[in-house]
Amino acid sequence: MKPSIDRIAHWAAARSIFGASLAISRYGPKMPELEPRLLPGKRISIGPKGLVFRDASLLMAIEKGLAMPELGPVFRNPLCALRSICALRRIARLYDQSKISPNNLSALLRAGLESLAVFGNHDPASRSLFCDESDELVDFRLDGYGSLAWLRLCPEGVFSATSETPSETPSVILTFSSPEVAFDAILRGMDQLGALATGKVLLQGKIPLMEKIGYLSRCVLGRVPVPVT
Amino acid sequence: MKRDRSDQLFKRALKAVPGGIYGHVAPAAGLPRHFPHFCDRAQGCGFTDVDGNEWLDFMCGFGSILHGYNHPEIEEAVARQREKGSVFNQPAEIMVDLAEALLERIEFADWAVFAKNGSDLTTWAIRVARESTKRPLIVKAKGAYHGVDAWCDPGLGGRIPEDRSSVLEFEWNDLEALSSLFSRNEGRIAAVILTPYHHAAFAPSELPAPGFWKGVEDLCRRHGSLLVLDDVRCGGRLSEGGSHRYFGFVPDLSVYSKALGNGYAISACVGREDFRKPSMDVFLTGSCWNDALAMTAALKSLELSGRGKVADAVLEKGNRLCTGLEQAASQAGQSLRMTGPASMPYPSFEDDESLFKIQKFCRLCAEEGIYFHPHHNWFLGNAHDDESINRAIGVAEKAMDRMSDEVS
């Protein structure tokens, strides 16, 4: 099921939760994969069972940290719902600036890239930016650590984010000079001209592609909420 | 490379100017930690940055310098005019002199107008075409740069779909596609605007295929559309009489800037008699549009170009540079291709679609004070001499060797 235009931001938020859950499971104690599904009636389910939000409630849950899921699914699968809620709390903690680590950054970045991929795949204006691009891989790195996450643009023009090391050579490498710079850039965006010139980030490879991705990410930042910590 | 002052200035600039430095010279477009952010002074084919580092330059102010930085004859002529003034209520006599000089040199031109930047007049020229034909559509080559206005700029922000709804595109050199655009839009195309050859940024340059320009010219004539030549970047570096001569065709309107003023801000559009009347119906003015200093520089620059056969000279210098660089690459087991005319070559390595190699090459050359841009065509100027070209080739040889030795 593809999201209608008015549900793209909600779907992007749900996918970013999913992306973070996958990334966290790679480095920490396993947590439920919070794979989302679009449901009729402007509802989205998060995770295997038990957690269903109205679109607006999902955004509120992310932004305010508190929103009521539908009670029926919770009562039918209380344990599952509880595990998913705990996982959501754990994801929210990623956004706490006092706990920056490469692993957390990796999960945060994956969350952001999932959002970006949703817009790149489903928002007509965003899609049009990339009509001439295909088969590209963007490697996001942290200086002194290595790759945090990747964004892939497939030959069919479909975006996907991944935390698994790809076999292909990247078309662009964006390297954050420090965890703080990465945290700031992922959550708040960055001065794309100044950051490069001052060495906060290093950009190598297909710069025009990264310019487009950067532009899209700035558009997405304002449309998909992130937890306030 | 020292860069303390450059970095300090950039920090100040970040507060006062969005992004610190913007446009095609923004650090993001080049190699931010390897090129300086600010220049202090320039002379001939070199410049000194604000930290005192000296650079041998192959960008020539992104093409704006043809005769060398701070050329004594041009500066002297400008100084004489400066004593009288620069901008007045009315144009100075020099405007008429400059217009006449252009008409003498450009065989199809019956009139000339002036502004400050290429964009001012590419946009104005397509409006003249619309006024003349009373048609709405403009055709351009995909990826071609014609300026900063919303109908054509390469940026991503600040546009609405309507900005480009009257602009059609075709792939450079694809005459069939152009012909098909004419067929599908019979009687609706006001003009085709093209650069003399395809010099997109971040991609190798493409010369016109045999018969391309003849085909474009024929299609425009047959369908009653204007052929507008955007000679802003190439003007003066391929032929003294305009780049159409180099490629053997005749446009209806042609726009120049960059090298025209040798560092003084001026652009010109020339046109055929048929378009004199419509040109008068399309409003054109600007704050300092009749700047007598820039016009003086342009007139002297044209004189120097004619006297020294400068277009031929820079092509020949470019040939030496390009041949030397390709040979240096080949000897090091690398495959470097210098594309486009030799006076404004674009470098690219084989199997380097993602540009890592060219970025590395330019970074290594920058460490030795050679300013080679990794993503934009370079520019030769008449101030380049054997010594500067040999030095650049020597540095490139070392860089190629290091590239072969190092794993990137």
GROMACS .gro file of N, CA and C in nm, chain A residues 129 132 136 169-173 191-199 201-208 211-213 215-216 218, chain B residues 3 7 10-11 14 18-23 26-30 32-34 37 142 156-158 202 353-356 359 375:
model
  186
  129LEU      N    1   1.322   1.565  -0.839
  129LEU     CA    2   1.462   1.609  -0.822
  129LEU      C    3   1.559   1.503  -0.873
  132ASP      N    4   1.690   1.220  -1.305
  132ASP     CA    5   1.806   1.186  -1.389
  132ASP      C    6   1.908   1.100  -1.314
  136GLU      N    7   2.289   0.472  -0.747
  136GLU     CA    8   2.387   0.549  -0.671
  136GLU      C    9   2.388   0.499  -0.527
  169THR      N   10   3.074   0.019  -0.466
  169THR     CA   11   3.153   0.137  -0.431
  169THR      C   12   3.057   0.256  -0.423
  170PRO      N   13   3.072   0.339  -0.320
  170PRO     CA   14   2.980   0.455  -0.312
  170PRO      C   15   3.004   0.558  -0.422
  171SER      N   16   2.900   0.630  -0.458
  171SER     CA   17   2.916   0.741  -0.554
  171SER      C   18   2.954   0.868  -0.480
  172VAL      N   19   2.912   0.876  -0.355
  172VAL     CA   20   2.943   0.994  -0.273
  172VAL      C   21   2.977   0.946  -0.132
  173ILE      N   22   3.074   1.012  -0.073
  173ILE     CA   23   3.104   0.985   0.068
  173ILE      C   24   3.093   1.117   0.143
  191ASP      N   25   2.444   2.400   0.797
  191ASP     CA   26   2.476   2.501   0.697
  191ASP      C   27   2.561   2.430   0.592
  192GLN      N   28   2.496   2.391   0.485
  192GLN     CA   29   2.562   2.301   0.390
  192GLN      C   30   2.683   2.366   0.323
  193LEU      N   31   2.686   2.497   0.313
  193LEU     CA   32   2.802   2.562   0.253
  193LEU      C   33   2.912   2.581   0.357
  194GLY      N   34   2.873   2.632   0.473
  194GLY     CA   35   2.970   2.661   0.577
  194GLY      C   36   3.033   2.534   0.633
  195ALA      N   37   2.954   2.430   0.651
  195ALA     CA   38   3.006   2.307   0.713
  195ALA      C   39   3.117   2.246   0.629
  196LEU      N   40   3.102   2.254   0.499
  196LEU     CA   41   3.205   2.199   0.411
  196LEU      C   42   3.331   2.284   0.416
  197ALA      N   43   3.310   2.414   0.412
  197ALA     CA   44   3.424   2.505   0.405
  197ALA      C   45   3.505   2.503   0.534
  198THR      N   46   3.438   2.479   0.647
  198THR     CA   47   3.511   2.482   0.773
  198THR      C   48   3.560   2.343   0.812
  199GLY      N   49   3.533   2.245   0.728
  199GLY     CA   50   3.585   2.111   0.753
  199GLY      C   51   3.500   2.030   0.850
  201VAL      N   52   3.229   1.885   0.777
  201VAL     CA   53   3.202   1.765   0.697
  201VAL      C   54   3.291   1.768   0.574
  202LEU      N   55   3.324   1.648   0.528
  202LEU     CA   56   3.405   1.634   0.407
  202LEU      C   57   3.318   1.564   0.304
  203LEU      N   58   3.318   1.618   0.184
  203LEU     CA   59   3.234   1.561   0.078
  203LEU      C   60   3.324   1.517  -0.036
  204GLN      N   61   3.312   1.390  -0.075
  204GLN     CA   62   3.391   1.340  -0.188
  204GLN      C   63   3.297   1.270  -0.284
  205GLY      N   64   3.326   1.285  -0.413
  205GLY     CA   65   3.248   1.214  -0.514
  205GLY      C   66   3.147   1.303  -0.583
  206LYS      N   67   3.031   1.245  -0.616
  206LYS     CA   68   2.930   1.315  -0.696
  206LYS      C   69   2.861   1.424  -0.615
  207ILE      N   70   2.918   1.541  -0.619
  207ILE     CA   71   2.866   1.651  -0.537
  207ILE      C   72   2.722   1.691  -0.577
  208PRO      N   73   2.690   1.696  -0.707
  208PRO     CA   74   2.552   1.736  -0.740
  208PRO      C   75   2.447   1.642  -0.681
  211GLU      N   76   2.409   1.734  -0.328
  211GLU     CA   77   2.337   1.861  -0.315
  211GLU      C   78   2.186   1.836  -0.318
  212LYS      N   79   2.146   1.746  -0.408
  212LYS     CA   80   2.003   1.714  -0.416
  212LYS      C   81   1.955   1.644  -0.290
  213ILE      N   82   2.034   1.549  -0.243
  213ILE     CA   83   1.995   1.477  -0.121
  213ILE      C   84   1.990   1.573  -0.003
  215TYR      N   85   1.928   1.891  -0.017
  215TYR     CA   86   1.809   1.977  -0.032
  215TYR      C   87   1.684   1.902   0.014
  216LEU      N   88   1.674   1.776  -0.029
  216LEU     CA   89   1.559   1.695   0.011
  216LEU      C   90   1.557   1.679   0.163
  218ARG      N   91   1.667   1.874   0.386
  218ARG     CA   92   1.623   1.998   0.452
  218ARG      C   93   1.471   2.015   0.441
  232ARG      N   94   4.637   2.871   0.597
  232ARG     CA   95   4.499   2.910   0.569
  232ARG      C   96   4.433   2.976   0.689
  236ASP      N   97   4.051   3.106   0.688
  236ASP     CA   98   3.951   3.046   0.777
  236ASP      C   99   3.887   3.150   0.868
  239PHE      N  100   3.647   3.341   0.669
  239PHE     CA  101   3.529   3.261   0.638
  239PHE      C  102   3.434   3.257   0.758
  240LYS      N  103   3.492   3.246   0.877
  240LYS     CA  104   3.407   3.246   0.997
  240LYS      C  105   3.328   3.375   1.008
  243LEU      N  106   3.058   3.373   0.747
  243LEU     CA  107   2.943   3.286   0.779
  243LEU      C  108   2.835   3.362   0.856
  247PRO      N  109   2.496   3.446   0.405
  247PRO     CA  110   2.447   3.308   0.412
  247PRO      C  111   2.544   3.212   0.341
  248GLY      N  112   2.587   3.112   0.416
  248GLY     CA  113   2.679   3.014   0.358
  248GLY      C  114   2.823   3.061   0.348
  249GLY      N  115   2.849   3.183   0.386
  249GLY     CA  116   2.986   3.237   0.380
  249GLY      C  117   3.021   3.287   0.241
  250ILE      N  118   3.022   3.198   0.146
  250ILE     CA  119   3.046   3.233   0.005
  250ILE      C  120   2.945   3.152  -0.075
  251TYR      N  121   2.882   3.211  -0.173
  251TYR     CA  122   2.775   3.141  -0.244
  251TYR      C  123   2.804   3.135  -0.394
  252GLY      N  124   2.716   3.063  -0.463
  252GLY     CA  125   2.726   3.057  -0.610
  252GLY      C  126   2.830   2.956  -0.655
  255ALA      N  127   3.126   2.895  -0.438
  255ALA     CA  128   3.108   2.844  -0.302
  255ALA      C  129   3.203   2.727  -0.281
  256PRO      N  130   3.261   2.718  -0.161
  256PRO     CA  131   3.358   2.611  -0.138
  256PRO      C  132   3.304   2.472  -0.169
  257ALA      N  133   3.174   2.453  -0.148
  257ALA     CA  134   3.116   2.320  -0.170
  257ALA      C  135   3.140   2.269  -0.311
  258ALA      N  136   3.148   2.360  -0.406
  258ALA     CA  137   3.161   2.318  -0.546
  258ALA      C  138   3.304   2.274  -0.581
  259GLY      N  139   3.397   2.306  -0.495
  259GLY     CA  140   3.536   2.272  -0.526
  259GLY      C  141   3.595   2.175  -0.425
  261PRO      N  142   3.698   2.217  -0.065
  261PRO     CA  143   3.692   2.321   0.039
  261PRO      C  144   3.817   2.333   0.126
  262ARG      N  145   3.880   2.224   0.163
  262ARG     CA  146   3.995   2.236   0.253
  262ARG      C  147   4.126   2.244   0.176
  263HIS      N  148   4.120   2.252   0.047
  263HIS     CA  149   4.243   2.254  -0.032
  263HIS      C  150   4.258   2.379  -0.117
  266HIS      N  151   3.971   3.028   0.045
  266HIS     CA  152   3.836   3.087   0.033
  266HIS      C  153   3.841   3.229  -0.022
  371LYS      N  154   1.953   2.008  -2.238
  371LYS     CA  155   1.945   1.957  -2.101
  371LYS      C  156   2.081   1.974  -2.032
  385LEU      N  157   1.822   2.435  -0.672
  385LEU     CA  158   1.706   2.350  -0.643
  385LEU      C  159   1.592   2.427  -0.578
  386GLY      N  160   1.623   2.537  -0.514
  386GLY     CA  161   1.520   2.606  -0.436
  386GLY      C  162   1.463   2.729  -0.504
  387GLY      N  163   1.351   2.778  -0.447
  387GLY     CA  164   1.297   2.906  -0.488
  387GLY      C  165   1.230   2.910  -0.624
  431PHE      N  166   3.051   1.938  -1.383
  431PHE     CA  167   3.054   1.802  -1.330
  431PHE      C  168   3.044   1.696  -1.440
  582GLU      N  169   3.336   0.798  -1.286
  582GLU     CA  170   3.205   0.861  -1.292
  582GLU      C  171   3.172   0.934  -1.161
  583SER      N  172   3.222   0.880  -1.052
  583SER     CA  173   3.192   0.942  -0.923
  583SER      C  174   3.289   1.054  -0.886
  584LEU      N  175   3.387   1.081  -0.971
  584LEU     CA  176   3.475   1.198  -0.959
  584LEU      C  177   3.581   1.189  -0.849
  585PHE      N  178   3.597   1.074  -0.789
  585PHE     CA  179   3.697   1.061  -0.681
  585PHE      C  180   3.838   1.089  -0.734
  588GLN      N  181   3.906   1.455  -0.824
  588GLN     CA  182   3.915   1.534  -0.700
  588GLN      C  183   4.052   1.513  -0.635
  604HIS      N  184   3.566   2.022  -1.105
  604HIS     CA  185   3.428   2.002  -1.152
  604HIS      C  186   3.382   2.104  -1.256
   0.00000   0.00000   0.00000
